[in-house]
Amino acid sequence: MKFVVDMRKSDRKDLIEGCITVFMRELKLEKNKATLFVFSKKDLESETGAAGMVYPYAKGLITMDLDSKIKIDKLVQTIAHEMVHVKQIAKGQLYYDKKKVFWKGKRYFPKRMSYYDHPWEIDAWRNEKFLASRVWRILEKSGIVDKIKFGA
């Protein structure tokens, strides 16, 4: 899978690119033909209630929006969660057909059920902490964790 992080060069961009690289390997997406575009959105969380969102933009194109102001520790966990959705879409587990939503071949009606009962969200929550811990372990081994200011 190819990916592009569309934001100015910064330590934050480097962290996002590093997280995506680790998560792609863990989720076995490296050979997937889809392309992921990642955007930083101001006030995403305050406007939508979500720190990150993933959308299938077109066949083979997936977009991820991340709130530009979330703290580093939440950013890593949010990217982990959203990368599970990227995997779900890229591998055809989660599929959108206009306004219809399909999970593993079965049609769901998300507006008729609690967000917390969406099976694709349950899958993402189940995996996000494990994935995030992979990044923190790498950062810890390299001595970077001590330099990161949580809340920055």
XYZ file of N, CA and C in Angstrom:
456
model
N 0.842 -1.177 0.000
C 0.000 0.000 0.000
C 0.885 1.237 0.000
N 0.528 2.143 -0.830
C 1.209 3.432 -0.843
C 0.420 4.386 0.043
N 1.122 5.381 0.602
C 0.407 6.392 1.366
C 1.088 7.743 1.219
N 0.278 8.786 1.368
C 0.754 10.162 1.303
C 0.179 10.895 2.503
N 1.039 11.552 3.273
C 0.591 12.370 4.390
C 0.678 13.813 3.932
N -0.481 14.428 3.746
C -0.562 15.771 3.183
C -0.575 16.826 4.291
N 0.621 17.196 4.728
C 0.782 18.277 5.699
C 2.226 18.743 5.630
N 2.463 19.910 6.157
C 3.827 20.435 6.075
C 4.782 19.570 6.893
N 6.030 19.586 6.517
C 7.044 18.762 7.167
C 7.194 19.180 8.630
N 7.137 18.206 9.495
C 7.279 18.483 10.921
C 7.547 17.169 11.639
N 7.859 17.261 12.931
C 8.020 16.056 13.734
C 6.708 15.283 13.792
N 5.589 15.993 13.799
C 4.271 15.357 13.834
C 4.030 14.543 12.553
N 4.392 15.120 11.417
C 4.256 14.400 10.147
C 5.134 13.156 10.156
N 6.361 13.287 10.650
C 7.267 12.140 10.731
C 6.678 11.045 11.617
N 6.070 11.429 12.740
C 5.459 10.452 13.641
C 4.291 9.747 12.950
N 3.450 10.511 12.260
C 2.306 9.927 11.548
C 2.792 8.941 10.487
N 3.790 9.332 9.704
C 4.330 8.439 8.672
C 4.934 7.183 9.289
N 5.634 7.344 10.402
C 6.212 6.188 11.080
C 5.148 5.237 11.603
N 4.097 5.808 12.219
C 2.991 4.984 12.722
C 2.342 4.208 11.590
N 2.055 4.879 10.499
C 1.385 4.222 9.375
C 2.252 3.092 8.830
N 3.548 3.327 8.748
C 4.466 2.294 8.257
C 4.432 1.060 9.162
N 4.483 1.265 10.465
C 4.433 0.147 11.416
C 3.086 -0.565 11.319
N 2.004 0.196 11.292
C 0.668 -0.400 11.270
C 0.405 -1.154 9.961
N 0.925 -0.631 8.861
C 0.773 -1.343 7.588
C 1.439 -2.716 7.662
N 2.612 -2.771 8.266
C 3.311 -4.047 8.409
C 2.518 -4.990 9.325
N 2.057 -4.481 10.460
C 1.321 -5.309 11.416
C 0.000 -5.819 10.831
N -0.648 -5.000 10.005
C -1.945 -5.355 9.422
C -1.799 -6.051 8.064
N -0.567 -6.306 7.668
C -0.266 -6.991 6.401
C -0.873 -6.269 5.194
N -0.612 -4.966 5.146
C -1.123 -4.133 4.056
C -0.033 -3.714 3.077
N 1.193 -4.112 3.317
C 2.313 -3.621 2.507
C 2.151 -3.912 1.019
N 1.574 -5.067 0.675
C 1.430 -5.432 -0.735
C 0.071 -5.057 -1.313
N -0.793 -4.466 -0.499
C -2.122 -4.088 -0.975
C -1.992 -2.983 -2.022
N -2.841 -3.017 -3.022
C -2.755 -2.079 -4.150
C -3.402 -0.719 -3.873
N -4.133 -0.578 -2.780
C -4.813 0.684 -2.470
C -3.799 1.773 -2.120
N -4.243 3.010 -2.224
C -3.438 4.166 -1.825
C -4.194 4.917 -0.741
N -3.475 5.297 0.298
C -4.044 6.025 1.428
C -3.554 7.469 1.405
N -4.483 8.403 1.483
C -4.152 9.822 1.621
C -4.553 10.266 3.019
N -3.621 10.886 3.750
C -3.865 11.312 5.123
C -3.832 12.839 5.173
N -4.881 13.395 5.770
C -5.011 14.851 5.872
C -5.155 15.266 7.325
N -4.641 16.427 7.631
C -4.797 17.031 8.942
C -5.960 18.016 8.856
N -6.915 17.877 9.767
C -8.102 18.734 9.745
C -8.209 19.500 11.061
N -8.315 20.787 10.948
C -8.489 21.634 12.123
C -9.899 21.443 12.677
N -9.998 21.293 13.991
C -11.275 21.193 14.707
C -12.112 19.976 14.339
N -11.505 18.924 13.795
C -12.259 17.729 13.422
C -12.993 17.139 14.628
N -12.281 17.017 15.742
C -12.886 16.381 16.916
C -14.020 17.221 17.497
N -13.837 18.518 17.553
C -14.903 19.364 18.115
C -16.125 19.418 17.199
N -15.914 19.283 15.897
C -17.038 19.346 14.956
C -17.750 18.007 14.774
N -17.016 16.891 14.903
C -17.610 15.587 14.605
C -17.662 14.642 15.811
N -16.887 14.942 16.835
C -16.783 14.033 17.969
C -15.746 12.939 17.754
N -15.090 12.937 16.615
C -14.086 11.918 16.291
C -12.735 12.575 16.050
N -11.692 11.986 16.609
C -10.337 12.505 16.404
C -9.775 12.083 15.055
N -10.392 11.072 14.443
C -9.963 10.594 13.133
C -11.126 9.946 12.399
N -11.038 9.939 11.083
C -12.067 9.316 10.242
C -11.419 8.749 8.995
N -11.983 7.650 8.504
C -11.494 7.016 7.274
C -12.667 6.876 6.322
N -12.400 7.146 5.039
C -13.425 7.045 4.004
C -12.866 6.321 2.781
N -13.665 5.457 2.176
C -13.276 4.952 0.856
C -13.629 6.041 -0.150
N -12.631 6.657 -0.731
C -12.872 7.799 -1.623
C -13.299 7.342 -3.012
N -12.604 6.371 -3.535
C -12.882 5.781 -4.849
C -12.212 4.417 -4.849
N -12.452 3.636 -5.878
C -11.841 2.303 -5.922
C -10.323 2.422 -5.808
N -9.786 1.804 -4.784
C -8.344 1.827 -4.582
C -7.810 3.072 -3.902
N -8.686 4.013 -3.528
C -8.263 5.237 -2.841
C -9.002 5.361 -1.520
N -8.242 5.520 -0.452
C -8.807 5.647 0.883
C -8.255 6.937 1.487
N -9.115 7.684 2.185
C -8.647 8.900 2.850
C -8.792 8.755 4.357
N -7.867 9.379 5.060
C -7.917 9.439 6.518
C -7.779 10.899 6.927
N -8.695 11.357 7.756
C -8.607 12.694 8.342
C -8.218 12.535 9.802
N -7.268 13.361 10.258
C -6.839 13.368 11.650
C -6.951 14.773 12.193
N -7.460 14.907 13.409
C -7.553 16.223 14.030
C -6.145 16.780 14.223
N -5.946 18.000 13.800
C -4.607 18.598 13.838
C -4.142 18.977 15.237
N -5.040 18.983 16.207
C -4.687 19.475 17.544
C -4.609 18.392 18.614
N -4.908 17.128 18.280
C -4.910 16.125 19.344
C -3.494 15.864 19.845
N -3.425 15.485 21.097
C -2.142 15.245 21.749
C -1.490 13.980 21.199
N -0.179 13.897 21.352
C 0.623 12.835 20.744
C 0.147 11.438 21.146
N -0.117 11.212 22.425
C -0.528 9.874 22.843
C -1.863 9.492 22.217
N -2.797 10.442 22.136
C -4.086 10.170 21.495
C -3.927 10.033 19.985
N -3.001 10.778 19.413
C -2.749 10.696 17.976
C -2.313 9.284 17.585
N -1.397 8.694 18.314
C -0.911 7.349 17.996
C -2.062 6.348 18.074
N -2.864 6.428 19.139
C -3.982 5.490 19.284
C -5.038 5.722 18.211
N -5.280 6.976 17.844
C -6.257 7.289 16.800
C -5.797 6.727 15.450
N -4.530 6.906 15.126
C -4.018 6.363 13.860
C -4.143 4.841 13.867
N -3.846 4.211 14.992
C -3.977 2.754 15.092
C -5.420 2.340 14.801
N -6.370 3.007 15.428
C -7.794 2.705 15.230
C -8.188 2.897 13.766
N -7.800 4.026 13.202
C -8.183 4.324 11.816
C -7.488 3.389 10.825
N -6.285 2.943 11.143
C -5.607 2.005 10.241
C -6.314 0.649 10.214
N -6.982 0.282 11.295
C -7.785 -0.949 11.253
C -8.915 -0.759 10.239
N -9.527 0.435 10.229
C -10.568 0.715 9.230
C -9.986 0.713 7.814
N -8.786 1.233 7.663
C -8.119 1.199 6.351
C -7.976 -0.251 5.897
N -7.518 -1.115 6.797
C -7.388 -2.542 6.466
C -8.743 -3.131 6.087
N -9.771 -2.810 6.867
C -11.109 -3.346 6.604
C -11.585 -2.971 5.202
N -11.350 -1.730 4.811
C -11.770 -1.251 3.498
C -10.878 -1.842 2.400
N -9.559 -1.792 2.613
C -8.612 -2.263 1.598
C -8.779 -3.756 1.303
N -9.159 -4.522 2.308
C -9.318 -5.977 2.124
C -10.760 -6.379 1.851
N -11.642 -5.389 1.707
C -13.020 -5.677 1.330
C -13.911 -6.172 2.454
N -13.462 -6.087 3.692
C -14.310 -6.486 4.824
C -15.415 -5.459 5.057
N -15.062 -4.185 4.950
C -16.007 -3.079 5.110
C -16.180 -2.444 3.738
N -17.424 -2.411 3.295
C -17.696 -1.970 1.933
C -18.893 -1.035 1.936
N -18.755 0.049 1.198
C -19.841 1.016 1.055
C -20.318 1.007 -0.391
N -21.626 0.903 -0.582
C -22.237 0.991 -1.906
C -23.273 2.105 -1.820
N -22.843 3.286 -2.238
C -23.650 4.500 -2.062
C -23.957 4.656 -0.582
N -25.207 4.548 -0.172
C -25.538 4.718 1.244
C -25.653 3.390 1.988
N -25.374 2.297 1.310
C -25.449 0.980 1.932
C -24.087 0.621 2.525
N -24.120 -0.034 3.694
C -22.893 -0.442 4.379
C -22.902 -1.957 4.536
N -21.777 -2.582 4.153
C -21.648 -4.032 4.263
C -20.417 -4.364 5.095
N -20.572 -5.294 6.012
C -19.462 -5.786 6.825
C -19.393 -7.296 6.627
N -18.276 -7.738 6.043
C -18.051 -9.158 5.765
C -19.239 -9.770 5.020
N -19.743 -9.024 4.034
C -20.800 -9.514 3.158
C -22.219 -9.299 3.652
N -22.392 -8.893 4.887
C -23.727 -8.688 5.445
C -24.045 -7.193 5.494
N -25.243 -6.836 5.064
C -25.647 -5.426 5.079
C -26.026 -4.996 6.488
N -25.566 -3.806 6.851
C -25.880 -3.211 8.150
C -26.539 -1.855 7.933
N -27.282 -1.432 8.916
C -27.960 -0.141 8.911
C -27.441 0.658 10.104
N -26.286 1.318 9.935
C -25.614 1.973 11.059
C -26.473 2.988 11.810
N -27.351 3.668 11.118
C -28.165 4.688 11.794
C -29.248 4.065 12.673
N -29.521 2.781 12.466
C -30.540 2.083 13.258
C -29.946 1.368 14.469
N -28.643 1.465 14.631
C -28.001 0.769 15.740
C -27.003 1.690 16.419
N -26.669 1.374 17.639
C -25.695 2.164 18.381
C -24.332 2.087 17.691
N -23.646 3.196 17.672
C -22.281 3.252 17.142
C -21.419 2.171 17.801
N -21.650 1.923 19.070
C -20.853 0.964 19.831
C -21.157 -0.485 19.463
N -22.213 -0.704 18.680
C -22.552 -2.044 18.213
C -22.100 -2.307 16.776
N -21.520 -1.307 16.106
C -21.027 -1.515 14.744
C -19.875 -2.515 14.801
N -19.982 -3.646 14.103
C -18.923 -4.671 14.201
C -17.565 -4.186 13.716
N -17.513 -3.271 12.770
C -16.233 -2.746 12.285
C -15.573 -1.867 13.342
N -16.374 -1.223 14.190
C -15.809 -0.429 15.293
C -15.301 -1.355 16.394
N -16.059 -2.383 16.691
C -15.631 -3.355 17.704
C -14.278 -3.948 17.302
N -14.130 -4.282 16.029
C -12.870 -4.806 15.508
C -11.745 -3.770 15.674
N -12.026 -2.522 15.373
C -11.002 -1.472 15.493
C -10.609 -1.251 16.952
N -11.579 -1.214 17.860
C -11.248 -1.043 19.284
C -10.444 -2.218 19.808
N -10.781 -3.419 19.340
C -10.096 -4.628 19.791
C -8.606 -4.573 19.422
N -8.276 -3.950 18.313
C -6.902 -3.973 17.800
C -6.090 -2.712 18.044
N -6.731 -1.594 18.354
C -5.989 -0.323 18.413
C -4.923 -0.289 19.503
N -5.203 -0.800 20.674
C -4.222 -0.733 21.771
C -2.995 -1.584 21.476
N -3.222 -2.776 20.924
C -2.093 -3.631 20.546
C -1.223 -2.922 19.507
N -1.862 -2.366 18.480
C -1.105 -1.690 17.423
C -0.336 -0.496 17.985
N -1.013 0.317 18.791
C -0.357 1.499 19.373
C 0.837 1.073 20.229
N 0.697 -0.033 20.953
C 1.803 -0.488 21.805
C 3.034 -0.847 20.976
N 2.831 -1.290 19.736
C 3.966 -1.601 18.855
C 4.783 -0.336 18.581
N 4.092 0.774 18.319
C 4.798 2.038 18.071
C 5.502 2.512 19.337
N 4.812 2.462 20.485
C 5.423 2.931 21.726
C 6.645 2.094 22.080
N 6.597 0.792 21.789
C 7.747 -0.076 22.069
C 8.951 0.346 21.212
N 8.707 0.646 19.944
C 9.780 1.089 19.047
C 10.349 2.424 19.531
N 9.465 3.349 19.900
C 9.920 4.656 20.373
C 10.676 4.541 21.692
N 10.234 3.636 22.542
C 10.905 3.428 23.823
C 12.303 2.864 23.618
N 12.435 1.867 22.739
C 13.743 1.261 22.466
C 14.727 2.276 21.896
N 14.198 3.222 21.121
C 15.077 4.212 20.494
C 15.345 5.406 21.410
N 14.725 5.414 22.583
C 14.933 6.522 23.522
C 14.113 7.753 23.219
N 13.220 7.663 22.264
C 12.424 8.825 21.868
C 11.284 9.094 22.848
N 10.757 8.055 23.489
C 9.619 8.238 24.398
C 9.948 9.259 25.471
N 11.162 9.219 25.994
C 11.545 10.163 27.040
C 11.553 11.600 26.536
N 11.736 11.784 25.242
C 11.800 13.124 24.663
C 10.420 13.673 24.290
N 9.441 12.767 24.106
C 8.101 13.205 23.705
C 7.411 13.811 24.911
N 6.851 14.975 24.708
C 6.081 15.612 25.757
C 4.625 15.224 25.570
N 4.121 14.375 26.465
C 2.707 14.015 26.371
C 1.909 15.263 26.621
N 0.904 15.439 25.819
C 0.097 16.646 25.920
C 0.604 17.726 24.994
N 1.694 17.472 24.284
C 2.236 18.486 23.366
C 1.534 18.398 22.035
